[in-house]
JSON list of C-alpha atoms in Angstrom, two decimals:
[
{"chain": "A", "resi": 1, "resn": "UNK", "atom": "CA", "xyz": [-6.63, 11.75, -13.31]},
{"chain": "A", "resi": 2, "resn": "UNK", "atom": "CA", "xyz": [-8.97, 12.08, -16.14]},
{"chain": "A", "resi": 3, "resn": "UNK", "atom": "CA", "xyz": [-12.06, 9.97, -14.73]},
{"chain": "A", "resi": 4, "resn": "UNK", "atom": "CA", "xyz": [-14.51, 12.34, -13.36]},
{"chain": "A", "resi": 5, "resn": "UNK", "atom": "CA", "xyz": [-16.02, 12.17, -10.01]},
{"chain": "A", "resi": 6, "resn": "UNK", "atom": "CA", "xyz": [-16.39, 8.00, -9.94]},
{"chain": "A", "resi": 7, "resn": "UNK", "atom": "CA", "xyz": [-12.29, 7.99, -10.15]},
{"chain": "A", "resi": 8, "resn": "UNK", "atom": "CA", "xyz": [-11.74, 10.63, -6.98]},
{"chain": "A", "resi": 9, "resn": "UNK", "atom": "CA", "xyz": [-14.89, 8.63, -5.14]},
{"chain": "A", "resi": 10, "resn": "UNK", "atom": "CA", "xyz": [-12.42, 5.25, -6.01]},
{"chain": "A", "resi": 11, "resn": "UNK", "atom": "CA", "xyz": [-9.46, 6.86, -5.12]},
{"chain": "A", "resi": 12, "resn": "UNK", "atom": "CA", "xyz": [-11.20, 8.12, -1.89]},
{"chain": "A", "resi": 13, "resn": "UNK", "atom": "CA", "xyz": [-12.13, 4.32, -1.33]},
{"chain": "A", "resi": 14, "resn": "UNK", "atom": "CA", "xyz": [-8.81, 3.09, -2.01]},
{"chain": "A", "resi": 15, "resn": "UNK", "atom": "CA", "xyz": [-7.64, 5.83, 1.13]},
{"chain": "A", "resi": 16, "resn": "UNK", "atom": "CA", "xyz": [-10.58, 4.35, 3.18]},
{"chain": "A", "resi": 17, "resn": "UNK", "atom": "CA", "xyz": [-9.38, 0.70, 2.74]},
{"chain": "A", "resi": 18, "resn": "UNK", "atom": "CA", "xyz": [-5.91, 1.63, 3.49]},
{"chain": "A", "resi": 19, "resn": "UNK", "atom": "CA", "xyz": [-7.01, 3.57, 6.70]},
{"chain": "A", "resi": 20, "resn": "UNK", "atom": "CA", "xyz": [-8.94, -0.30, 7.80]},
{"chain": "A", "resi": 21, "resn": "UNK", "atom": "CA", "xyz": [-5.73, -1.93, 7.09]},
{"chain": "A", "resi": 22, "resn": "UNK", "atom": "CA", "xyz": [-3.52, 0.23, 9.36]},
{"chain": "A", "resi": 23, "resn": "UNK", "atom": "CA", "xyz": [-6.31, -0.17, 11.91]},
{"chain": "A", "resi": 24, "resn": "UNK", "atom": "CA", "xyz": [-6.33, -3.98, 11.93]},
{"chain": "A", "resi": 25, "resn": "UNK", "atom": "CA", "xyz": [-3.21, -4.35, 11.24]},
{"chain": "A", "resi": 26, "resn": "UNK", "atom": "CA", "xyz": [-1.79, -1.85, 14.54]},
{"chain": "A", "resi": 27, "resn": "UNK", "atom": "CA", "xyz": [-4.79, -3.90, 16.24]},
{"chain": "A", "resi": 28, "resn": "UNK", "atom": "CA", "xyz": [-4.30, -7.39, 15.74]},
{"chain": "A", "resi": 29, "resn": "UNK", "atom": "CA", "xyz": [-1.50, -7.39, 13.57]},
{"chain": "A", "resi": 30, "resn": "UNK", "atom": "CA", "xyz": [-3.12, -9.09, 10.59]},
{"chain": "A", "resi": 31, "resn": "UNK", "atom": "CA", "xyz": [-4.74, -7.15, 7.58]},
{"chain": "A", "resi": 32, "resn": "UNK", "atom": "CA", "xyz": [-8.21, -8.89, 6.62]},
{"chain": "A", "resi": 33, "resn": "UNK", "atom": "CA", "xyz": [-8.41, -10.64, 3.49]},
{"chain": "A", "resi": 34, "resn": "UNK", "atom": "CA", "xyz": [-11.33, -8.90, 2.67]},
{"chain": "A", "resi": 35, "resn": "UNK", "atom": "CA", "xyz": [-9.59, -5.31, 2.86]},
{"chain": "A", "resi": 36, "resn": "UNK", "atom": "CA", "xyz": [-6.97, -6.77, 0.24]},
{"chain": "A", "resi": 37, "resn": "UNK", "atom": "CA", "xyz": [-9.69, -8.23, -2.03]},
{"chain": "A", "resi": 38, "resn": "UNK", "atom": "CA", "xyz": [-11.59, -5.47, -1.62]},
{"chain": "A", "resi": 39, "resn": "UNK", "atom": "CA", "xyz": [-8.67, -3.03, -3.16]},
{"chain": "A", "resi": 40, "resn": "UNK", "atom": "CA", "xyz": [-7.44, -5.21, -6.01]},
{"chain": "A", "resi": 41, "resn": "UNK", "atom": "CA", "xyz": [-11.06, -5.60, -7.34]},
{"chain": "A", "resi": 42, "resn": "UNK", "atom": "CA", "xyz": [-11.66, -1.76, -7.30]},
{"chain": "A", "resi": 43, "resn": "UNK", "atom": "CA", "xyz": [-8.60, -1.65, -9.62]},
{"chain": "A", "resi": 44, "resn": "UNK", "atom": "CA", "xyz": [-10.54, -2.58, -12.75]},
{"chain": "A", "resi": 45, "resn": "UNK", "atom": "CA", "xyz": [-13.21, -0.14, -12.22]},
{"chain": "A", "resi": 46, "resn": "UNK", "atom": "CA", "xyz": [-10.88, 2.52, -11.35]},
{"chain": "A", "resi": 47, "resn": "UNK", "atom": "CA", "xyz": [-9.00, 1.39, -14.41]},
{"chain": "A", "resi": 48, "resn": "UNK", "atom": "CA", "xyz": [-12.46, 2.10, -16.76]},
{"chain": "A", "resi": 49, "resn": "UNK", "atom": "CA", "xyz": [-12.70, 5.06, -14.91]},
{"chain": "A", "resi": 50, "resn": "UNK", "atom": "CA", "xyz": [-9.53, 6.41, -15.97]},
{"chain": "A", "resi": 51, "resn": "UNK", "atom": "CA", "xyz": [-9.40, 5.27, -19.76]},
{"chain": "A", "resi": 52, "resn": "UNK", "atom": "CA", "xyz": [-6.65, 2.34, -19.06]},
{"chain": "A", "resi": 53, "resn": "UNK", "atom": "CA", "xyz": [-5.83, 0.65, -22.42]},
{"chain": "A", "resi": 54, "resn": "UNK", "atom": "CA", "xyz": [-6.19, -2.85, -22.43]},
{"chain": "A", "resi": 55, "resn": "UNK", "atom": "CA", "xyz": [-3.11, -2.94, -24.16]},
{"chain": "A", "resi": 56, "resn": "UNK", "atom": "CA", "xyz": [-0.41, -1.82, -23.36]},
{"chain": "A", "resi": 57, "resn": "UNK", "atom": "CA", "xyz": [-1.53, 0.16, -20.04]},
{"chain": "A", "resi": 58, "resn": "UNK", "atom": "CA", "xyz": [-3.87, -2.71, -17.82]},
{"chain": "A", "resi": 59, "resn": "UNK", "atom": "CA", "xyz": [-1.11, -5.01, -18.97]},
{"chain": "A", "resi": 60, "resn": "UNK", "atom": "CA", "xyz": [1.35, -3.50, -17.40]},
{"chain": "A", "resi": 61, "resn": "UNK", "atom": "CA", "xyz": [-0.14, -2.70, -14.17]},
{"chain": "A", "resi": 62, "resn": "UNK", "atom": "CA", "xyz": [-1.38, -6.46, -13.80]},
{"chain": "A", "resi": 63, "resn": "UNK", "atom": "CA", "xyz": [2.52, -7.14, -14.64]},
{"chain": "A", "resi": 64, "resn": "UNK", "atom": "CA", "xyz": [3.91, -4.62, -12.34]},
{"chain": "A", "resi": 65, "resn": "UNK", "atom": "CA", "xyz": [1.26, -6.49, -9.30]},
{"chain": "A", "resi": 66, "resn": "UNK", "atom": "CA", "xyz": [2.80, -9.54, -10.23]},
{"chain": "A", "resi": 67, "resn": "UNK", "atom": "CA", "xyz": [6.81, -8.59, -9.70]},
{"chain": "A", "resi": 68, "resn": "UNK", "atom": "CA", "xyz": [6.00, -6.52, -6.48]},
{"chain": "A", "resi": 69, "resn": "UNK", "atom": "CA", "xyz": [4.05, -9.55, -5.52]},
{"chain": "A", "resi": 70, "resn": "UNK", "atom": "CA", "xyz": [7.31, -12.02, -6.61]},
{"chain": "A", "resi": 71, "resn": "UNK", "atom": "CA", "xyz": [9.86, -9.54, -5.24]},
{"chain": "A", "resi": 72, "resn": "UNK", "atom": "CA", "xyz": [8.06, -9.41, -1.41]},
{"chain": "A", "resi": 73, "resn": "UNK", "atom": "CA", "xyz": [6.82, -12.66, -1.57]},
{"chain": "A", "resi": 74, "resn": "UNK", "atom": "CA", "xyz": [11.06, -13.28, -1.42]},
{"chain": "A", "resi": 75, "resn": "UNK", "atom": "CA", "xyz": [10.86, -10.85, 1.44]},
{"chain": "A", "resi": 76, "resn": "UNK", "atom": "CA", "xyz": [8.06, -12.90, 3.04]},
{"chain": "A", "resi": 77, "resn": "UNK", "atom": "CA", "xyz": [10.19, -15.96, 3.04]},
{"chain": "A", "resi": 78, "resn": "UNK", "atom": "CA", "xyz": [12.87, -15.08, 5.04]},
{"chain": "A", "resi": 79, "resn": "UNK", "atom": "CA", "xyz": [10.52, -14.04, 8.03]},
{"chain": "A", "resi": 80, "resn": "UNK", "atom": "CA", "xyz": [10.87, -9.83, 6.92]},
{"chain": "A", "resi": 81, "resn": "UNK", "atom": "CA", "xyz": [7.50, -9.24, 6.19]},
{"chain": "A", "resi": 82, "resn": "UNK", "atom": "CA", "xyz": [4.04, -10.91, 6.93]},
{"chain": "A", "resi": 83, "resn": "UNK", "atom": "CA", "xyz": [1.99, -12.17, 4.34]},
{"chain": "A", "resi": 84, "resn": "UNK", "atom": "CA", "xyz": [-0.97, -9.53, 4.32]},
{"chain": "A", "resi": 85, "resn": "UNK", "atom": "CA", "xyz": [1.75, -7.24, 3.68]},
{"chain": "A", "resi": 86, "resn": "UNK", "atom": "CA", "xyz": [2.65, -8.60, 0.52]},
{"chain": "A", "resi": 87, "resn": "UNK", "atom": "CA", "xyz": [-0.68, -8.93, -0.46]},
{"chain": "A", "resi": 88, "resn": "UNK", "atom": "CA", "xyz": [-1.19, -5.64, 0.27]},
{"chain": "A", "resi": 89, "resn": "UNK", "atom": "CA", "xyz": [1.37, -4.59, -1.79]},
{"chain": "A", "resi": 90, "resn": "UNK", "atom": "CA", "xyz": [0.44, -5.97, -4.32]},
{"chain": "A", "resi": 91, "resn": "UNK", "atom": "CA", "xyz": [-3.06, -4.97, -4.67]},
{"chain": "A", "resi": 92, "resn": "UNK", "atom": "CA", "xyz": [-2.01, -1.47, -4.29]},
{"chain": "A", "resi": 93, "resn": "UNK", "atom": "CA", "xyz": [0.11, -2.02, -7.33]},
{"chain": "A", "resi": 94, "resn": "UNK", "atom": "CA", "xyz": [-3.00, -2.37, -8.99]},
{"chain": "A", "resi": 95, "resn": "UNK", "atom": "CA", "xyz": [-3.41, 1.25, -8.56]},
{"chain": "A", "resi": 96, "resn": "UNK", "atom": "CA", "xyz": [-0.26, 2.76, -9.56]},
{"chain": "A", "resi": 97, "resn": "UNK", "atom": "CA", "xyz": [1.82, 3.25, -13.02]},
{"chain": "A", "resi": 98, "resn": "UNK", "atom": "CA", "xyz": [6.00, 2.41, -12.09]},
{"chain": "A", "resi": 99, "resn": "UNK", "atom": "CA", "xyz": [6.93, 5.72, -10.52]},
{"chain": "A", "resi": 100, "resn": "UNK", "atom": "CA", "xyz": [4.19, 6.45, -8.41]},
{"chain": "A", "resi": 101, "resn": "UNK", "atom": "CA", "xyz": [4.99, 3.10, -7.03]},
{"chain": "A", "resi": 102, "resn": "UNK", "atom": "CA", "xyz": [8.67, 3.64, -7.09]},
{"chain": "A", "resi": 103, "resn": "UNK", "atom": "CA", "xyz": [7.62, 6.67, -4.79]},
{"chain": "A", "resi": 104, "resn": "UNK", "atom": "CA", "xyz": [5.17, 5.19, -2.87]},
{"chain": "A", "resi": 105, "resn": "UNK", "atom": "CA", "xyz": [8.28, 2.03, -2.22]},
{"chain": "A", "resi": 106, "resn": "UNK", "atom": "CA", "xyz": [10.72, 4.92, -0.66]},
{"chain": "A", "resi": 107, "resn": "UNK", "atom": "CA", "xyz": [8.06, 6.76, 1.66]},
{"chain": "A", "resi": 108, "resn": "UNK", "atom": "CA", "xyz": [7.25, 3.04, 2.63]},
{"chain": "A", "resi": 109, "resn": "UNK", "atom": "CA", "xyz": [10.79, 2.19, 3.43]},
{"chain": "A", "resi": 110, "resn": "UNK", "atom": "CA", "xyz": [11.34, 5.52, 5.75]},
{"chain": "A", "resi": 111, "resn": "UNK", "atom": "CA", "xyz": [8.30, 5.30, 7.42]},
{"chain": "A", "resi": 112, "resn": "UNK", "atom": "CA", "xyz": [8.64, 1.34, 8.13]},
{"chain": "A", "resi": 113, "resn": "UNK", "atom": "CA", "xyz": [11.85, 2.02, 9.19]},
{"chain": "A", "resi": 114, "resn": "UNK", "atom": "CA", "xyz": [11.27, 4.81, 11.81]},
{"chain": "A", "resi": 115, "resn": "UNK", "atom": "CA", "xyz": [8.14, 2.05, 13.14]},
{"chain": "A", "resi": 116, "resn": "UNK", "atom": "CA", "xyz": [10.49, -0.33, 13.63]},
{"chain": "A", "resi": 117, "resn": "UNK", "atom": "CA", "xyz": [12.24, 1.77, 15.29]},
{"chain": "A", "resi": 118, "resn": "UNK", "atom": "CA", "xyz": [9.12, 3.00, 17.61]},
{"chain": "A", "resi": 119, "resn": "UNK", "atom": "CA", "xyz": [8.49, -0.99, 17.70]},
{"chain": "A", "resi": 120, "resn": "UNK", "atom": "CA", "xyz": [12.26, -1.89, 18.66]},
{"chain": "A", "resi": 121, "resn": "UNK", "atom": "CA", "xyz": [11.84, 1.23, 21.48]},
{"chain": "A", "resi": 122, "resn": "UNK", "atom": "CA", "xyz": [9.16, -0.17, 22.88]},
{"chain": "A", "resi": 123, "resn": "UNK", "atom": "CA", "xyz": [9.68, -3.63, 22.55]},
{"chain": "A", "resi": 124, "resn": "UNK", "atom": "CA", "xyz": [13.49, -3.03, 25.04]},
{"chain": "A", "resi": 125, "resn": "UNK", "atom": "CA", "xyz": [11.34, -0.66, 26.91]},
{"chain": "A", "resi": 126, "resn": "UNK", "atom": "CA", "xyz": [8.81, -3.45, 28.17]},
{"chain": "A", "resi": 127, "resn": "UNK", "atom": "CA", "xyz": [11.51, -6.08, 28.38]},
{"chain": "A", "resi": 128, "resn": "UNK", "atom": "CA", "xyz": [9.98, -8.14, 26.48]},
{"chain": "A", "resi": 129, "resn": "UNK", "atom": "CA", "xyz": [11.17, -11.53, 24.74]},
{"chain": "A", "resi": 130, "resn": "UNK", "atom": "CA", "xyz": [10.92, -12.96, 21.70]},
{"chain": "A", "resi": 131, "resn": "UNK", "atom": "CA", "xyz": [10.60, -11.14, 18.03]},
{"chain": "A", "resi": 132, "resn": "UNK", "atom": "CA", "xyz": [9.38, -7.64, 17.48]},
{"chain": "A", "resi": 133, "resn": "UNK", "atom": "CA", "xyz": [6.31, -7.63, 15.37]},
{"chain": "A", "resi": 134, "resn": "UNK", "atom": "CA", "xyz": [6.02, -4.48, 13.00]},
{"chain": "A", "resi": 135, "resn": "UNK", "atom": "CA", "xyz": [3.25, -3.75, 11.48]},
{"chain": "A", "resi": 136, "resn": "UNK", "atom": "CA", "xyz": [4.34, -2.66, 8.46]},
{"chain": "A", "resi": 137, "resn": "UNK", "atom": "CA", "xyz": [0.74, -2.52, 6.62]},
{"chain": "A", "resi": 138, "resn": "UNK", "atom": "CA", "xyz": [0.82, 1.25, 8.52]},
{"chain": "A", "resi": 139, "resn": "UNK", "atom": "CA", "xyz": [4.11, 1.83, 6.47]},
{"chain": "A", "resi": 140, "resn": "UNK", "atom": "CA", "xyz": [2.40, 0.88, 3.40]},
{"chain": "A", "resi": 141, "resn": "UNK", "atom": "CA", "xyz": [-0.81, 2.63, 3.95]},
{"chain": "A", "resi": 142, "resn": "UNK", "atom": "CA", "xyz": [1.48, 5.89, 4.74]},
{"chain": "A", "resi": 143, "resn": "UNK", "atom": "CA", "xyz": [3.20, 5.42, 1.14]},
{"chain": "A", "resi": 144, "resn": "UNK", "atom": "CA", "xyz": [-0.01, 4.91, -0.64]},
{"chain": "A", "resi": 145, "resn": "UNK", "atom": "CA", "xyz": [-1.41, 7.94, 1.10]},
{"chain": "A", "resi": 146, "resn": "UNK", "atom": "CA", "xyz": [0.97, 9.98, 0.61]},
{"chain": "A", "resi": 147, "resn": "UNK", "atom": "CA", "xyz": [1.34, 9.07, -3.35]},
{"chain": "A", "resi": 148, "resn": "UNK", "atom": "CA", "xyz": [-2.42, 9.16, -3.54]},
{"chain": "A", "resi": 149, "resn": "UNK", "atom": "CA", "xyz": [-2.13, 12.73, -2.30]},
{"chain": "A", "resi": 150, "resn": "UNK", "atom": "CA", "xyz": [0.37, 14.11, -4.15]},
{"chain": "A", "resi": 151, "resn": "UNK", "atom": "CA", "xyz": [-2.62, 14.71, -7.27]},
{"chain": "A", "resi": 152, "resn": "UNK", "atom": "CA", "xyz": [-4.45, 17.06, -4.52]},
{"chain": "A", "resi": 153, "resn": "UNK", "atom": "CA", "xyz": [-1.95, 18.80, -2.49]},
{"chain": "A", "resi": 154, "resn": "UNK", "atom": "CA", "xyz": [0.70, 19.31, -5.19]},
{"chain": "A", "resi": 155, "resn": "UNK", "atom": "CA", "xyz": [0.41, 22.16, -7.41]},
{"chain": "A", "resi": 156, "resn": "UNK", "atom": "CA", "xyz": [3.70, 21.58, -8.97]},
{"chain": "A", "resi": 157, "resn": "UNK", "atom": "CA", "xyz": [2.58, 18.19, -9.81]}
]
């Protein structure tokens, strides 16, 4: 990271507005269109801040957004995932060059799958009916965490 102190205050923002999104989505199951907006239109600034090319480098994060957003939007459509969580995932995109976000895709996938688990648990537990709901926006917020981390707790990185 190469921006100063207004790129670690963005990136500190970007943890913030993933911590609100685990909290209203374990809360009400929904993640607040304003949480979403909020972190896709910090991606331009934090962009600036970090000396993104217009060419080829903004580019290709606004095209990477779009096929995470195309590829879970599938997911969305055959009742796997909610909508906030796509959108989610795709502002978050925003953020992060292809292998961060390939990263950031596996450490989602384990955690979501040991909260479905929890979820699944709990859900035979109670003896309750119908479909479990997930919320997976806590999966995503642990992958973008943990990415997001990696720059400050890794020395080897």
């Amino acid at each position: 990271m190469t921006g100063g102190i207004l790129a670690h205050v963005l990136v500190a923002a970007l943890g913030g507005l993933l911590l609100v999104a685990v909290f209203t989505d374990l809360k009400g199951r929904t993640i607040e269109h304003w949480t979403v907006a909020a972190i896709a239109l910090l991606a331009p600034l934090y962009w600036w801040t970090t000396d993104y090319a217009l060419w080829p480098d903004v580019a290709v994060q606004i095209g990477i957004a779009i096929g995470v957003f195309a590829l879970f939007a599938g997911v969305y459509a055959i009742g796997m995932m909610g909508g906030g969580d796509v959108k989610l995932l795709a502002a978050l995109a925003l953020w992060l060059p292809i292998v961060p976000l390939l990263n950031m895709l596996f450490i989602m996938a384990i955690a979501g799958g040991v909260i479905t688990l929890i979820a699944w648990i709990a859900h035979k537990l109670r003896k309750m009916n119908g479909n479990i709901e997930v919320p997976y926006g806590v999966a995503i917020a642990i992958g973008g965490l943990w990415v997001m981390s990696e720059h400050y707790f890794n020395q080897f990185a």
